[in-house]
Amino acid sequence: MKTLKSLALAGAVALSSVAAQAQEKFITIGTGGQTGVYFVVGQSICRLVNRGTADHNLKCTAPSTGGSIANINAIKAGDMDMGVAQSDWQFHAYNGSSQFEGDAFEKARAVFSVHGEPFTVIARADAGITSFEDLKGKRVNIGNPGSGQRATMDVVMNALGWTLDDFALASELKPAEQAAALGDNKVDAIIYTVGHPNGSIQEAVSTVDAVMVPVTGPAIDALIADNPFYAAATIPGGMYKGSDADTSTFGVKATFVTSADVGDDVVYEVVKAVFDNFDRFKRLHPAFEILKQEEMIKDGLSAPLHDGAAKYYAEQGWM
């Protein structure tokens, strides 16, 4: 038979448990499609945050979403606390440009950048293309109108003073179609802005001998210098058949974003969970393997840094 003392003790434990649960704060991170890297980013961050729930009382979920713009809009509406977004959309949201014209998200805040999404050029080995300039006079898939790859290709062409007339053929195939076109010898090269490793590119290089083409030079250096959402990028050698050496290019960054309305303590704990467990984080996806802390806290951050993130970086002596 339980004594009054044991019953009182059990009640106190139960009340303590209820109090602890009441103090827990739930945070939501927007990601992307379940087959994409954005989903892995959000899930990985939540995994690390939830390992320390007993210490900070944060509980994290990372549902699949429509991606960059959907995440930014959800954060702005207060429906999500944080999310993954391309660095260019982070820029446009904060500055009220492009799709955010007249609707600036002035409370948008950067937390850190993650993997690069390089502007990638893959050419058939028999096409004799070893530099971006060699694409002149060739059959090139420049991407479908409205796509990120096409928008970036247009930027590069404008920077170089090129027009569509500079190509023997400028096809507008979607990403899902271009690998087969390269293998079937319908194009000499394809353009893709994407995180690596990528299954479509692996498919392309498995069906035909192909090479990665560097995208470098003064015009590219100027694009990076003039646009905070661009950053230099490297596609590691050995990732794809036929490309043993690193390939230099540029691109956008996948960035982790939030709002100034999210508390400093919350953002601080999320950042701490990632960087205190950085080696573990890097093992959660092949695209994370080449991440460097000093690049993540500055490259591609095209909105002001959140104070909670800045506090952690300052404590580490990184800024």
Short mmCIF file of C-alpha atoms in Angstrom, two decimals:
data_model
loop_
_atom_site.label_atom_id
_atom_site.label_comp_id
_atom_site.label_asym_id
_atom_site.label_seq_id
_atom_site.Cartn_x
_atom_site.Cartn_y
_atom_site.Cartn_z
CA MET A 1 0.00 0.00 0.00
CA LYS A 2 1.42 3.39 -1.02
CA THR A 3 2.08 5.83 1.82
CA LEU A 4 1.01 9.46 1.74
CA LYS A 5 4.68 10.37 1.44
CA SER A 6 5.21 8.20 -1.66
CA LEU A 7 2.02 9.52 -3.24
CA ALA A 8 3.13 13.10 -2.61
CA LEU A 9 6.54 12.33 -4.12
CA ALA A 10 4.96 10.78 -7.20
CA GLY A 11 2.71 13.80 -7.56
CA ALA A 12 5.65 16.16 -7.31
CA VAL A 13 7.51 14.22 -10.01
CA ALA A 14 4.44 14.30 -12.25
CA LEU A 15 4.02 18.04 -11.74
CA SER A 16 7.71 18.55 -12.48
CA SER A 17 7.35 16.59 -15.72
CA VAL A 18 4.31 18.62 -16.76
CA ALA A 19 6.16 21.84 -15.99
CA ALA A 20 9.14 20.75 -18.07
CA GLN A 21 6.87 19.91 -21.01
CA ALA A 22 5.10 23.24 -20.64
CA GLN A 23 8.42 25.02 -21.00
CA GLU A 24 9.28 23.25 -24.25
CA LYS A 25 9.20 25.50 -27.31
CA PHE A 26 8.38 23.99 -30.69
CA ILE A 27 10.12 25.41 -33.74
CA THR A 28 9.42 24.62 -37.39
CA ILE A 29 11.95 24.68 -40.23
CA GLY A 30 10.79 24.92 -43.85
CA THR A 31 12.67 22.66 -46.28
CA GLY A 32 11.78 21.51 -49.81
CA GLY A 33 10.73 18.36 -51.65
CA GLN A 34 11.41 15.09 -49.84
CA THR A 35 13.91 13.94 -52.49
CA GLY A 36 15.96 17.15 -52.39
CA VAL A 37 18.90 18.38 -50.33
CA TYR A 38 16.84 21.15 -48.69
CA PHE A 39 14.75 18.50 -46.95
CA VAL A 40 17.94 16.85 -45.67
CA VAL A 41 19.25 20.23 -44.42
CA GLY A 42 16.14 20.87 -42.31
CA GLN A 43 15.92 17.31 -41.04
CA SER A 44 19.63 17.31 -40.14
CA ILE A 45 19.40 20.59 -38.21
CA CYS A 46 16.34 19.34 -36.33
CA ARG A 47 18.08 16.08 -35.48
CA LEU A 48 20.94 17.99 -33.86
CA VAL A 49 18.63 20.42 -32.08
CA ASN A 50 16.48 17.60 -30.70
CA ARG A 51 19.53 15.80 -29.31
CA GLY A 52 19.85 18.68 -26.85
CA THR A 53 16.18 19.22 -25.96
CA ALA A 54 16.84 18.34 -22.32
CA ASP A 55 19.27 21.27 -22.11
CA HIS A 56 17.44 24.01 -24.04
CA ASN A 57 13.80 22.80 -24.18
CA LEU A 58 13.55 23.30 -27.96
CA LYS A 59 11.70 20.71 -30.05
CA CYS A 60 12.23 20.94 -33.80
CA THR A 61 10.25 19.70 -36.82
CA ALA A 62 11.15 20.12 -40.51
CA PRO A 63 8.25 19.32 -42.85
CA SER A 64 8.54 19.11 -46.63
CA THR A 65 7.56 22.39 -48.35
CA GLY A 66 7.53 24.07 -51.74
CA GLY A 67 11.08 25.37 -51.29
CA SER A 68 12.77 28.77 -51.10
CA ILE A 69 9.95 31.22 -51.79
CA ALA A 70 7.36 29.19 -49.90
CA ASN A 71 9.67 29.06 -46.88
CA ILE A 72 10.36 32.79 -46.92
CA ASN A 73 6.66 33.60 -47.18
CA ALA A 74 5.85 31.21 -44.31
CA ILE A 75 8.53 32.79 -42.10
CA LYS A 76 7.24 36.25 -42.96
CA ALA A 77 3.68 35.20 -42.03
CA GLY A 78 4.87 33.70 -38.74
CA ASP A 79 3.83 30.19 -39.78
CA MET A 80 7.41 28.92 -39.62
CA ASP A 81 10.39 29.99 -37.55
CA MET A 82 13.20 29.23 -39.98
CA GLY A 83 13.78 27.75 -43.40
CA VAL A 84 16.15 26.96 -46.24
CA ALA A 85 16.27 29.32 -49.24
CA GLN A 86 18.55 30.16 -52.14
CA SER A 87 20.76 33.14 -51.42
CA ASP A 88 19.34 35.07 -54.37
CA TRP A 89 15.76 34.70 -53.07
CA GLN A 90 16.95 35.72 -49.62
CA PHE A 91 18.32 38.88 -51.24
CA HIS A 92 15.19 39.63 -53.26
CA ALA A 93 12.92 39.07 -50.24
CA TYR A 94 14.87 41.44 -48.01
CA ASN A 95 15.23 44.10 -50.70
CA GLY A 96 11.73 43.81 -52.18
CA SER A 97 12.91 42.95 -55.68
CA SER A 98 12.03 40.33 -58.32
CA GLN A 99 9.04 38.28 -57.10
CA PHE A 100 9.01 40.32 -53.88
CA GLU A 101 8.69 43.64 -55.72
CA GLY A 102 6.88 46.13 -53.47
CA ASP A 103 6.64 43.61 -50.65
CA ALA A 104 10.03 43.70 -48.93
CA PHE A 105 10.54 41.37 -45.97
CA GLU A 106 12.61 43.82 -43.93
CA LYS A 107 12.71 41.49 -40.92
CA ALA A 108 14.38 38.73 -42.95
CA ARG A 109 17.58 37.60 -41.25
CA ALA A 110 20.40 35.32 -42.36
CA VAL A 111 21.66 32.58 -40.02
CA PHE A 112 24.28 30.73 -42.06
CA SER A 113 24.81 29.33 -45.55
CA VAL A 114 24.97 25.65 -46.30
CA HIS A 115 26.02 23.88 -49.50
CA GLY A 116 26.69 25.66 -52.74
CA GLU A 117 24.45 25.29 -55.77
CA PRO A 118 27.03 25.82 -58.50
CA PHE A 119 26.39 27.01 -62.03
CA THR A 120 27.40 23.74 -63.68
CA VAL A 121 28.39 23.14 -67.30
CA ILE A 122 28.78 19.55 -68.56
CA ALA A 123 30.01 18.93 -72.10
CA ARG A 124 30.44 15.86 -74.26
CA ALA A 125 34.11 14.90 -74.29
CA ASP A 126 34.06 14.73 -78.10
CA ALA A 127 32.82 18.34 -78.42
CA GLY A 128 36.22 19.89 -77.68
CA ILE A 129 34.87 22.20 -74.97
CA THR A 130 37.38 22.97 -72.20
CA SER A 131 36.27 26.48 -71.18
CA PHE A 132 33.00 28.41 -71.07
CA GLU A 133 34.13 30.50 -74.07
CA ASP A 134 34.28 27.27 -76.11
CA LEU A 135 30.48 27.07 -75.95
CA LYS A 136 30.31 29.64 -78.74
CA GLY A 137 29.18 27.95 -81.95
CA LYS A 138 28.08 24.79 -80.09
CA ARG A 139 24.71 23.17 -79.38
CA VAL A 140 23.88 24.12 -75.78
CA ASN A 141 20.86 23.52 -73.58
CA ILE A 142 20.46 26.87 -71.83
CA GLY A 143 17.44 25.80 -69.75
CA ASN A 144 13.71 26.31 -69.87
CA PRO A 145 12.30 29.85 -69.48
CA GLY A 146 11.39 30.61 -65.87
CA SER A 147 13.92 28.18 -64.42
CA GLY A 148 16.81 29.09 -62.13
CA GLN A 149 19.36 27.64 -64.52
CA ARG A 150 18.02 29.73 -67.41
CA ALA A 151 17.96 32.90 -65.30
CA THR A 152 21.58 32.40 -64.28
CA MET A 153 22.60 31.53 -67.84
CA ASP A 154 21.02 34.80 -69.00
CA VAL A 155 23.03 36.67 -66.36
CA VAL A 156 26.28 35.06 -67.54
CA MET A 157 25.49 35.72 -71.19
CA ASN A 158 24.74 39.39 -70.44
CA ALA A 159 28.00 39.70 -68.51
CA LEU A 160 29.92 38.35 -71.50
CA GLY A 161 27.90 40.28 -74.09
CA TRP A 162 26.60 37.10 -75.71
CA THR A 163 23.24 36.48 -77.40
CA LEU A 164 21.47 33.30 -78.45
CA ASP A 165 22.93 33.81 -81.92
CA ASP A 166 26.34 32.90 -80.49
CA PHE A 167 25.25 29.24 -80.32
CA ALA A 168 24.68 26.80 -83.17
CA LEU A 169 21.63 25.69 -81.17
CA ALA A 170 20.18 27.08 -77.93
CA SER A 171 17.73 24.45 -76.71
CA GLU A 172 15.34 25.05 -73.81
CA LEU A 173 14.94 21.59 -72.33
CA LYS A 174 13.99 21.09 -68.68
CA PRO A 175 16.52 19.55 -66.27
CA ALA A 176 14.80 16.14 -66.43
CA GLU A 177 15.26 16.06 -70.23
CA GLN A 178 18.75 17.42 -70.73
CA ALA A 179 20.81 14.42 -69.55
CA ALA A 180 19.25 12.20 -72.23
CA ALA A 181 19.78 14.92 -74.86
CA LEU A 182 23.50 15.00 -74.03
CA GLY A 183 23.75 11.21 -74.24
CA ASP A 184 21.79 11.10 -77.52
CA ASN A 185 24.13 13.69 -79.09
CA LYS A 186 21.34 16.23 -79.52
CA VAL A 187 23.38 18.85 -77.63
CA ASP A 188 27.08 19.35 -76.99
CA ALA A 189 26.68 20.78 -73.49
CA ILE A 190 24.10 21.33 -70.77
CA ILE A 191 23.75 23.97 -68.05
CA TYR A 192 22.50 23.23 -64.53
CA THR A 193 22.41 25.26 -61.28
CA VAL A 194 22.27 22.54 -58.65
CA GLY A 195 23.77 21.05 -55.49
CA HIS A 196 26.17 18.14 -55.87
CA PRO A 197 26.25 15.19 -56.15
CA ASN A 198 23.27 15.21 -58.51
CA GLY A 199 21.53 12.16 -59.93
CA SER A 200 20.72 13.74 -63.29
CA ILE A 201 24.37 14.58 -63.91
CA GLN A 202 25.43 11.12 -62.78
CA GLU A 203 22.98 9.72 -65.33
CA ALA A 204 24.42 11.93 -68.07
CA VAL A 205 28.07 10.95 -67.45
CA SER A 206 27.15 7.26 -67.23
CA THR A 207 25.77 7.24 -70.78
CA VAL A 208 28.43 9.31 -72.54
CA ASP A 209 32.01 10.45 -71.94
CA ALA A 210 31.62 13.96 -70.55
CA VAL A 211 33.62 16.63 -68.75
CA MET A 212 32.90 19.41 -66.27
CA VAL A 213 33.68 22.83 -67.73
CA PRO A 214 35.09 25.62 -65.52
CA VAL A 215 33.22 28.94 -65.45
CA THR A 216 35.82 31.55 -64.50
CA GLY A 217 37.35 34.83 -65.61
CA PRO A 218 37.06 38.60 -65.02
CA ALA A 219 33.35 38.78 -65.95
CA ILE A 220 32.51 36.03 -63.42
CA ASP A 221 34.69 37.68 -60.76
CA ALA A 222 32.73 40.91 -61.32
CA LEU A 223 29.39 39.11 -60.96
CA ILE A 224 30.48 37.69 -57.59
CA ALA A 225 31.79 41.06 -56.42
CA ASP A 226 28.68 42.98 -57.49
CA ASN A 227 25.98 40.55 -56.27
CA PRO A 228 25.87 39.43 -52.62
CA PHE A 229 23.85 36.36 -53.52
CA TYR A 230 26.61 34.90 -55.72
CA ALA A 231 29.70 33.15 -54.41
CA ALA A 232 32.65 31.30 -55.88
CA ALA A 233 32.04 27.55 -55.97
CA THR A 234 34.01 24.35 -56.51
CA ILE A 235 32.69 21.05 -57.80
CA PRO A 236 34.97 18.43 -56.20
CA GLY A 237 36.98 16.17 -58.46
CA GLY A 238 36.11 12.49 -58.47
CA MET A 239 32.43 13.13 -57.88
CA TYR A 240 31.52 12.27 -61.46
CA LYS A 241 32.99 9.92 -64.04
CA GLY A 242 35.42 11.76 -66.32
CA SER A 243 36.07 14.69 -63.97
CA ASP A 244 38.95 13.81 -61.65
CA ALA A 245 40.06 17.38 -60.93
CA ASP A 246 38.14 20.09 -59.05
CA THR A 247 36.09 22.40 -61.28
CA SER A 248 35.92 26.11 -60.45
CA THR A 249 32.70 28.03 -61.08
CA PHE A 250 30.24 30.24 -59.19
CA GLY A 251 26.69 29.98 -57.99
CA VAL A 252 24.16 30.63 -55.31
CA LYS A 253 24.21 29.20 -51.82
CA ALA A 254 21.55 27.29 -49.99
CA THR A 255 21.06 29.50 -46.93
CA PHE A 256 19.35 29.09 -43.57
CA VAL A 257 17.07 32.04 -42.90
CA THR A 258 14.76 33.33 -40.18
CA SER A 259 13.03 36.51 -38.99
CA ALA A 260 14.04 39.23 -36.55
CA ASP A 261 10.86 38.27 -34.67
CA VAL A 262 12.38 34.89 -33.71
CA GLY A 263 14.11 35.19 -30.33
CA ASP A 264 17.87 35.55 -30.04
CA ASP A 265 18.02 32.63 -27.60
CA VAL A 266 16.20 30.32 -30.02
CA VAL A 267 18.46 31.12 -32.98
CA TYR A 268 21.54 30.93 -30.76
CA GLU A 269 20.66 27.40 -29.62
CA VAL A 270 19.94 26.21 -33.18
CA VAL A 271 23.27 27.59 -34.42
CA LYS A 272 25.05 26.09 -31.41
CA ALA A 273 23.50 22.68 -32.11
CA VAL A 274 24.89 22.70 -35.66
CA PHE A 275 28.37 24.09 -35.04
CA ASP A 276 29.02 22.31 -31.74
CA ASN A 277 28.33 19.09 -33.67
CA PHE A 278 29.84 20.17 -36.97
CA ASP A 279 31.57 16.88 -37.86
CA ARG A 280 28.33 15.01 -37.23
CA PHE A 281 26.42 17.52 -39.39
CA LYS A 282 28.87 17.10 -42.29
CA ARG A 283 28.28 13.35 -42.31
CA LEU A 284 24.53 13.69 -42.81
CA HIS A 285 24.72 14.31 -46.59
CA PRO A 286 27.50 14.12 -49.23
CA ALA A 287 26.82 17.78 -50.18
CA PHE A 288 27.86 18.81 -46.64
CA GLU A 289 31.28 17.12 -46.71
CA ILE A 290 33.18 20.14 -48.05
CA LEU A 291 31.49 22.72 -45.81
CA LYS A 292 33.78 25.11 -43.95
CA GLN A 293 32.62 27.08 -40.91
CA GLU A 294 34.38 30.30 -41.95
CA GLU A 295 32.55 30.27 -45.30
CA MET A 296 29.14 29.37 -43.86
CA ILE A 297 29.02 32.46 -41.63
CA LYS A 298 29.66 34.94 -44.45
CA ASP A 299 29.27 33.55 -48.00
CA GLY A 300 25.86 34.08 -49.62
CA LEU A 301 24.35 35.90 -46.64
CA SER A 302 22.31 38.51 -48.50
CA ALA A 303 20.19 39.68 -45.55
CA PRO A 304 21.44 41.01 -42.18
CA LEU A 305 22.78 38.39 -39.78
CA HIS A 306 20.41 37.48 -36.94
CA ASP A 307 21.64 38.71 -33.55
CA GLY A 308 21.36 35.24 -32.04
CA ALA A 309 23.67 33.81 -34.70
CA ALA A 310 26.07 36.73 -34.39
CA LYS A 311 26.32 36.11 -30.62
CA TYR A 312 27.45 32.50 -31.14
CA TYR A 313 29.95 33.40 -33.88
CA ALA A 314 31.42 36.16 -31.70
CA GLU A 315 31.82 33.73 -28.79
CA GLN A 316 33.79 31.42 -31.09
CA GLY A 317 36.05 34.30 -32.17
CA TRP A 318 34.86 33.96 -35.77
CA MET A 319 33.76 37.59 -36.13
#
